[in-house]
CSV table of C-alpha atoms and ligand atoms in Angstrom, one decimal:
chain,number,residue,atom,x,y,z
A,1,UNK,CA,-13.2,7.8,-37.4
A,2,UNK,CA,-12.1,10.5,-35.1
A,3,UNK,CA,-14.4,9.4,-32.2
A,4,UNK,CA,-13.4,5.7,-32.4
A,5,UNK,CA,-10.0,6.8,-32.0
A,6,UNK,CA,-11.0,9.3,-29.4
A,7,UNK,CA,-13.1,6.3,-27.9
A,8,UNK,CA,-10.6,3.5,-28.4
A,9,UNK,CA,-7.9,6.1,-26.3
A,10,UNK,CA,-10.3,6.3,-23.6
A,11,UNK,CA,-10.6,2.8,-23.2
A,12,UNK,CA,-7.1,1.7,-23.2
A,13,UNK,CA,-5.7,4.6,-21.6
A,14,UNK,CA,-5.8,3.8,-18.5
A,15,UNK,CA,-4.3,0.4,-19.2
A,16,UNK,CA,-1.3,2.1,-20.5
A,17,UNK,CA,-0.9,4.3,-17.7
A,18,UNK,CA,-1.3,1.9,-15.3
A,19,UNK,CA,1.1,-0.6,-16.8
A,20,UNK,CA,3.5,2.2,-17.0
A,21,UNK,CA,5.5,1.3,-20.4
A,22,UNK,CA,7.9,-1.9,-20.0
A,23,UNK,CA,8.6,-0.9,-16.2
A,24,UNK,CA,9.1,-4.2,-14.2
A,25,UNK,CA,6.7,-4.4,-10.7
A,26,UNK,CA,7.3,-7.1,-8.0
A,27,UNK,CA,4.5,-9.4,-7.0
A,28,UNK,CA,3.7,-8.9,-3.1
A,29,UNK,CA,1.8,-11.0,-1.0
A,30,UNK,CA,-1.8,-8.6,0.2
A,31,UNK,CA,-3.5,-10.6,3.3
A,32,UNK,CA,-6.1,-8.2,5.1
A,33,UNK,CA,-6.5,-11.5,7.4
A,34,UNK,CA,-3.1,-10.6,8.5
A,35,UNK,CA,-3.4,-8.5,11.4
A,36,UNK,CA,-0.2,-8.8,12.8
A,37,UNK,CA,1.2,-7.7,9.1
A,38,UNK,CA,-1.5,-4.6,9.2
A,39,UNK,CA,-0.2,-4.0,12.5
A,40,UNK,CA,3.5,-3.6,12.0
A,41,UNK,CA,2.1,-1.8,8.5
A,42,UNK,CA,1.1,0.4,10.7
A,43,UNK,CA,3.6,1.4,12.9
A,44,UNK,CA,5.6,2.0,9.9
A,45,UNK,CA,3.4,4.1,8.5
A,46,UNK,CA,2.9,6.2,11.4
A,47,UNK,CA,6.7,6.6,12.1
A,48,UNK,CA,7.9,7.2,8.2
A,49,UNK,CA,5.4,8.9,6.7
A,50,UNK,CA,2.4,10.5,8.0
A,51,UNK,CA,4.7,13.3,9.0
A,52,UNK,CA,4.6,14.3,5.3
A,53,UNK,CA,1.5,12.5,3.9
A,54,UNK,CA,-2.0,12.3,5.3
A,55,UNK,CA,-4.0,9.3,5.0
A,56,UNK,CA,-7.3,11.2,5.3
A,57,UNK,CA,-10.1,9.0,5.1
A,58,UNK,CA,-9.0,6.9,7.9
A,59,UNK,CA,-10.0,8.0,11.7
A,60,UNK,CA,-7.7,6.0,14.8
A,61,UNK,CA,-10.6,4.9,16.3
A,62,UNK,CA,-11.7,2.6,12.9
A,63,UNK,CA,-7.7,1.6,12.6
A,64,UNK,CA,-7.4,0.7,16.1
A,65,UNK,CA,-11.5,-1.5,15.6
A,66,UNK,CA,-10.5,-3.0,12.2
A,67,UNK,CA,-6.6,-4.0,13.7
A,68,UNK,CA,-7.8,-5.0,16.9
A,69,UNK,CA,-5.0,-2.9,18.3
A,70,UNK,CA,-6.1,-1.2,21.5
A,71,UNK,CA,-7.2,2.0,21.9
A,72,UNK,CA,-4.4,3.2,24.5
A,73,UNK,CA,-2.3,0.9,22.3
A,74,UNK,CA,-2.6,3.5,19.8
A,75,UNK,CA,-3.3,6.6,21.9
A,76,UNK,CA,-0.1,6.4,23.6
A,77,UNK,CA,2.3,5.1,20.3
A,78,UNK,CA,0.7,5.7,17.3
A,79,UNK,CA,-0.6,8.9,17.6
A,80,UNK,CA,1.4,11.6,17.0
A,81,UNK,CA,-0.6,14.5,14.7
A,82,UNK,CA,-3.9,14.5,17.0
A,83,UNK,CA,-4.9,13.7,20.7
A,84,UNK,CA,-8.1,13.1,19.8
A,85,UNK,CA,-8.7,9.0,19.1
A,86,UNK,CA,-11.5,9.6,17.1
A,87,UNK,CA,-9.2,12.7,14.6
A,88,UNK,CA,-8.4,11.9,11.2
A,89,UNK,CA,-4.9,10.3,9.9
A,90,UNK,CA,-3.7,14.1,8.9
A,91,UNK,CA,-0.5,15.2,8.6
A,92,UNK,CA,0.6,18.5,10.7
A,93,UNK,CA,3.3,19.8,7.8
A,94,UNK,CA,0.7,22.7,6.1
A,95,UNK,CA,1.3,22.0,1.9
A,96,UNK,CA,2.5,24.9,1.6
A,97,UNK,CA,5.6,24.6,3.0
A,98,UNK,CA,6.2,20.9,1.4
A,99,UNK,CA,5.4,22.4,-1.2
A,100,UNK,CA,8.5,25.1,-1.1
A,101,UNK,CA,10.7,22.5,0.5
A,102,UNK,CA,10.2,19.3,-2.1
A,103,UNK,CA,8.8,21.1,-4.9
A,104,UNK,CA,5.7,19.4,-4.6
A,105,UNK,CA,2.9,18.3,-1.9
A,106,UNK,CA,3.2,14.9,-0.7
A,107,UNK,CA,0.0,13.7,-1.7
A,108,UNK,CA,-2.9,11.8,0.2
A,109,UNK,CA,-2.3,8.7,0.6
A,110,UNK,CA,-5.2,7.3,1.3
A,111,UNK,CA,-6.5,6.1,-2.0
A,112,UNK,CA,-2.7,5.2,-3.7
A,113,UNK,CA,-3.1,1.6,-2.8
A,114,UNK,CA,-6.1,1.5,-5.6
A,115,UNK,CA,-4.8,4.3,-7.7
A,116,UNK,CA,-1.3,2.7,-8.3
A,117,UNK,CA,-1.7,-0.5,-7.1
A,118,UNK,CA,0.2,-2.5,-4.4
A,119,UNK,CA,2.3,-4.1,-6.4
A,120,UNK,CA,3.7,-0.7,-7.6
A,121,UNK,CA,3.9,0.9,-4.4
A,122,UNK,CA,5.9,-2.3,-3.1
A,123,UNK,CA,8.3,-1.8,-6.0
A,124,UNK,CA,8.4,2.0,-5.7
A,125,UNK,CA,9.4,1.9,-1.8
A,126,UNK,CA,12.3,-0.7,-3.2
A,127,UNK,CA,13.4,1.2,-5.7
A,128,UNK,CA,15.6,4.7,-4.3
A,129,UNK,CA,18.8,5.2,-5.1
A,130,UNK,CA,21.7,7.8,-4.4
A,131,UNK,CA,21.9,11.0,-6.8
A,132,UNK,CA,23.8,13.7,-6.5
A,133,UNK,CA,22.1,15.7,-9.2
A,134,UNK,CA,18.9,15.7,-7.4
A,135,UNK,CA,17.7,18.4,-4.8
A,136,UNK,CA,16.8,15.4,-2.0
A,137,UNK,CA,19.9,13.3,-2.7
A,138,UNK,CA,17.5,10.9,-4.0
A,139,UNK,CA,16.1,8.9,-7.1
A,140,UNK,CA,13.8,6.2,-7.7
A,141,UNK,CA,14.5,3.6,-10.9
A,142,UNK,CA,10.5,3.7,-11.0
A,143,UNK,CA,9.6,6.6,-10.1
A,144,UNK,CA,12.4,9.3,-11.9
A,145,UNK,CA,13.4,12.4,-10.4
A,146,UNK,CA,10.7,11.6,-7.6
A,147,UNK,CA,10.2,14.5,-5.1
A,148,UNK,CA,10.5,12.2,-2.0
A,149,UNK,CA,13.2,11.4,-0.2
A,150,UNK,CA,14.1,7.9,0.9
A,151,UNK,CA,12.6,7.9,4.1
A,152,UNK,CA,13.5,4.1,4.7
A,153,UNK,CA,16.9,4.6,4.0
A,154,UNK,CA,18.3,3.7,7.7
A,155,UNK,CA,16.4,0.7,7.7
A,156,UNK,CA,17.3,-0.1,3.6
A,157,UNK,CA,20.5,1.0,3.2
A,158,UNK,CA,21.3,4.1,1.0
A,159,UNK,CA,22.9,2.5,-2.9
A,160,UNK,CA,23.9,3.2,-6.0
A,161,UNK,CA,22.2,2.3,-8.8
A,162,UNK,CA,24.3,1.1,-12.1
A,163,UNK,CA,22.7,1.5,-15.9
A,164,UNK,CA,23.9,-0.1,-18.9
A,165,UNK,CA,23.7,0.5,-22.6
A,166,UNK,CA,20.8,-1.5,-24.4
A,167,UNK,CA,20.9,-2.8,-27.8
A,168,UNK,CA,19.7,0.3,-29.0
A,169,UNK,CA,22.2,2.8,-26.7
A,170,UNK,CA,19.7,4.0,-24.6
A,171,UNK,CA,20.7,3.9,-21.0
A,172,UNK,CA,18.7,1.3,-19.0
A,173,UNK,CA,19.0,0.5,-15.2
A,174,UNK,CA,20.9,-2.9,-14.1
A,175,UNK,CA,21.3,-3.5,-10.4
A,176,UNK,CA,22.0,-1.7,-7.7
A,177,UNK,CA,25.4,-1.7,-5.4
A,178,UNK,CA,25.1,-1.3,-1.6
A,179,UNK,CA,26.8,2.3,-0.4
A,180,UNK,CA,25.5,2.0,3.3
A,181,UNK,CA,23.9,-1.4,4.7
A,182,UNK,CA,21.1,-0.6,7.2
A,183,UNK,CA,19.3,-1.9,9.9
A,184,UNK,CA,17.6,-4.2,8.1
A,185,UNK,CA,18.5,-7.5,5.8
A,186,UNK,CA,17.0,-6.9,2.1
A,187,UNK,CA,14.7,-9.8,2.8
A,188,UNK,CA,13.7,-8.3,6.2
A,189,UNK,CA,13.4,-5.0,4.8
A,190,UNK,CA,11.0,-6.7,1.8
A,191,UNK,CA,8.8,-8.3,4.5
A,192,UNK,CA,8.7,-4.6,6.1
A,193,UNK,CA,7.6,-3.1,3.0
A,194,UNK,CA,4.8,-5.4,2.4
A,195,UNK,CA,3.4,-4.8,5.4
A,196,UNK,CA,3.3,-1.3,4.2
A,197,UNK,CA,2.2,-1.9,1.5
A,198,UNK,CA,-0.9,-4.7,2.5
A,199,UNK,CA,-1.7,-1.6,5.3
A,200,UNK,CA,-1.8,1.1,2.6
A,201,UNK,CA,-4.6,-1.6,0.8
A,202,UNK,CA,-6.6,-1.8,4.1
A,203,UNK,CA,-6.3,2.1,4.0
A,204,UNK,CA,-7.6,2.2,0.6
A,205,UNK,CA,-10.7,-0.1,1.1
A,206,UNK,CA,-11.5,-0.6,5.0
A,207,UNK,CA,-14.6,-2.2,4.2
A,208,UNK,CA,-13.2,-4.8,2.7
A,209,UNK,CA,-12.4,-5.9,6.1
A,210,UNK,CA,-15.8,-5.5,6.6
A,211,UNK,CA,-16.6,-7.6,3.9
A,212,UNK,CA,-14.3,-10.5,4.9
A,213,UNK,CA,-16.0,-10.8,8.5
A,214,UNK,CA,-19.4,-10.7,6.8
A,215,UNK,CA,-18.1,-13.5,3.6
A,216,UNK,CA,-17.7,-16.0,6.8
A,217,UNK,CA,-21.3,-15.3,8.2
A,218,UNK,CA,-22.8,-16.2,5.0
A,219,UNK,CA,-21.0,-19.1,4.5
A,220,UNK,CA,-21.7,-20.4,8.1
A,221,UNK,CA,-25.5,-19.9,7.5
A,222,UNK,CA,-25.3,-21.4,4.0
A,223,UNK,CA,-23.6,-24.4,5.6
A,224,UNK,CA,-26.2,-24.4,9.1
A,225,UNK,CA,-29.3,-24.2,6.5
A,226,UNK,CA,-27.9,-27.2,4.8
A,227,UNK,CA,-29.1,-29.1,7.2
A,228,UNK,CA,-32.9,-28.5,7.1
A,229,UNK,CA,-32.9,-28.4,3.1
A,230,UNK,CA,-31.4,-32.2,3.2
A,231,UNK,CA,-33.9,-32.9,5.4
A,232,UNK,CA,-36.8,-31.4,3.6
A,233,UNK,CA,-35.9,-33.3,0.1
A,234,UNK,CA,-35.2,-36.4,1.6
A,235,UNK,CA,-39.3,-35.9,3.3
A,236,UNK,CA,-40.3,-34.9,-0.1
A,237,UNK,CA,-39.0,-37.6,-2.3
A,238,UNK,CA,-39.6,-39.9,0.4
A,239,UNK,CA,-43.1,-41.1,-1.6
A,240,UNK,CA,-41.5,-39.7,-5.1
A,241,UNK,CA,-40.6,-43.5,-6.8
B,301,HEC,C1,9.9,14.1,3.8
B,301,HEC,C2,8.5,14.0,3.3
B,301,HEC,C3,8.0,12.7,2.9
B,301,HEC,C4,7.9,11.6,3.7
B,301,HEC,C5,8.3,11.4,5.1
B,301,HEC,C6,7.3,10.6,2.8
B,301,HEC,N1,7.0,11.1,1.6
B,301,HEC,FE1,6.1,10.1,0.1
B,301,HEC,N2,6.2,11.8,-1.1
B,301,HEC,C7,6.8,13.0,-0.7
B,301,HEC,C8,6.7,13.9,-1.8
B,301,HEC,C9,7.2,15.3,-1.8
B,301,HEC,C10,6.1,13.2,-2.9
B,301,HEC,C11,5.8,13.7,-4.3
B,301,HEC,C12,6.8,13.2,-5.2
B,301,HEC,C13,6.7,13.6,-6.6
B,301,HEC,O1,5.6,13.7,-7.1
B,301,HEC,O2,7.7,13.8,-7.2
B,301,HEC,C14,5.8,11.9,-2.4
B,301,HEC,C15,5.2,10.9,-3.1
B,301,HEC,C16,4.9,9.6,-2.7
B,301,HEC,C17,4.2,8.6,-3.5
B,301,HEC,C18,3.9,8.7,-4.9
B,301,HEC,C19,2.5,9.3,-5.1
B,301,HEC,C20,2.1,9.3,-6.5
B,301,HEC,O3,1.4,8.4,-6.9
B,301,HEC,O4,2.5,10.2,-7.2
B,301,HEC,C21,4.0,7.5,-2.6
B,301,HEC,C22,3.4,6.2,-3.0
B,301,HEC,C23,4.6,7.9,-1.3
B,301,HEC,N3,5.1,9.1,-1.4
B,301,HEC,C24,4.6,7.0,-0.3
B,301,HEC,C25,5.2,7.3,0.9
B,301,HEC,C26,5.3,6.4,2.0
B,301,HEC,C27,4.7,5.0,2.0
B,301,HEC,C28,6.0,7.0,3.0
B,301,HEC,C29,6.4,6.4,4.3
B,301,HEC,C30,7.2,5.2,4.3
B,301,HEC,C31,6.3,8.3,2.5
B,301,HEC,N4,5.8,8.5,1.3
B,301,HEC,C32,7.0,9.3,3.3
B,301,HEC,C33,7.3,13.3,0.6
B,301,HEC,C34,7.4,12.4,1.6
């Protein structure tokens, strides 16, 4: 009985952490065929938070192949950690000292699209909030007492977020009330964070790029051979009556 339990844990575990309780998660559009999303993903990226988080897997010279983005494109405004086109996506702030100065590492980030799942990390980059009682200034209604910063915030705005009471007392997150508007309009700062988001999935699986490309060779060929197999049934049922 103790190892079903033990077993039936295992098994739904993960299903339990990756739903997360009764948290609510925004659907978000992924398109890998979307370069000039993956593009501006990138830039974001880049500018916001590779000076604390790494992306480690990825080289510049595969981003700037699998984006089409030019090389001296990305030599001259994406790169900012390396000079070397072919270096890894590696942040220059030694853990360390993130370590002292947020309390914890930033993690890699280069596997958090599959870990979390894009539909949480497009939630989670929606979700800070003002607080006071926190050593950033920051909170996150999905992620509480988060470590990080908002790092959007002058293209978000910086608000407030309000709780209520449920039936039961317990406090429970409402809406939020704009403190600060930023640069950005909440549906252009949405569209920002998907492409984020959708270049933090490429991240996670760059061969699924790969994949794409190859999905529309095969079905070219499958469609090209079509030909020459009509043609051979129609010569063998020709005498079949
Ligand atoms: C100033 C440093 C800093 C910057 C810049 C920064 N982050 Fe973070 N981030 C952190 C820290 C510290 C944590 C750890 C938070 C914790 O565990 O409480 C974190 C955690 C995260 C997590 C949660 C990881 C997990 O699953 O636990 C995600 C996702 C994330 N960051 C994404 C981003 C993205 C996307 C950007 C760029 C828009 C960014 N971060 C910019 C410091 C930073």
């Amino acid at each position: 009985m103790k190892k079903l339990i033990l077993i039936l844990s295992l098994v739904t575990g993960p299903a339990f952490a990756a739903g997360g309780g009764n948290v609510h998660l925004d659907d978000v559009d992924i398109d890998l065929s979307d370069k000039a999303s993956l593009q501006r993903g990138a830039r974001i990226f880049v500018n916001y938070c590779l000076s604390c988080h790494s992306a480690e897997f990825m080289r510049y010279n595969r981003m700037a192949e699998d984006l089409e983005i030019p090389e001296e494109v990305v030599e001259e405004n994406l790169m900012f950690t390396t000079d070397r086109i072919g270096g890894l996506m590696k942040t220059t702030m030694p853990p360390e000292d993130a370590k002292k100065w947020f309390g914890k590492a930033p993690p890699d980030l280069s596997l958090i699209a599959r870990s979390r799942g894009p539909e949480w990390l497009y939630t989670y980059m929606r979700s800070f909030y003002l607080d006071e009682s926190s050593p950033s200034g920051w909170n996150n209604t999905l992620f509480e007492k988060v470590a990080m910063p908002h790092v959007l915030y002058s293209l978000q705005g910086a608000r407030n977020a309000v709780f209520k009471k449920d039936e039961n007392g317990v406090e429970v997150f409402d809406h939020y009330e704009m403190v600060k508007p930023g640069t950005m309009l909440e549906d252009e700062y949405d569209e920002a964070v998907r492409d984020l988001t959708n270049f933090l999935v490429y991240v996670g699986e760059p061969a699924k790029m790969v994949r794409y490309k190859l999905g529309i060779y095969v079905l070219i060929f499958l469609v090209i051979l079509l030909i020459p197999a009509y043609l051979l049934k129609k010569e063998y049922f020709k005498d079949v009556h």
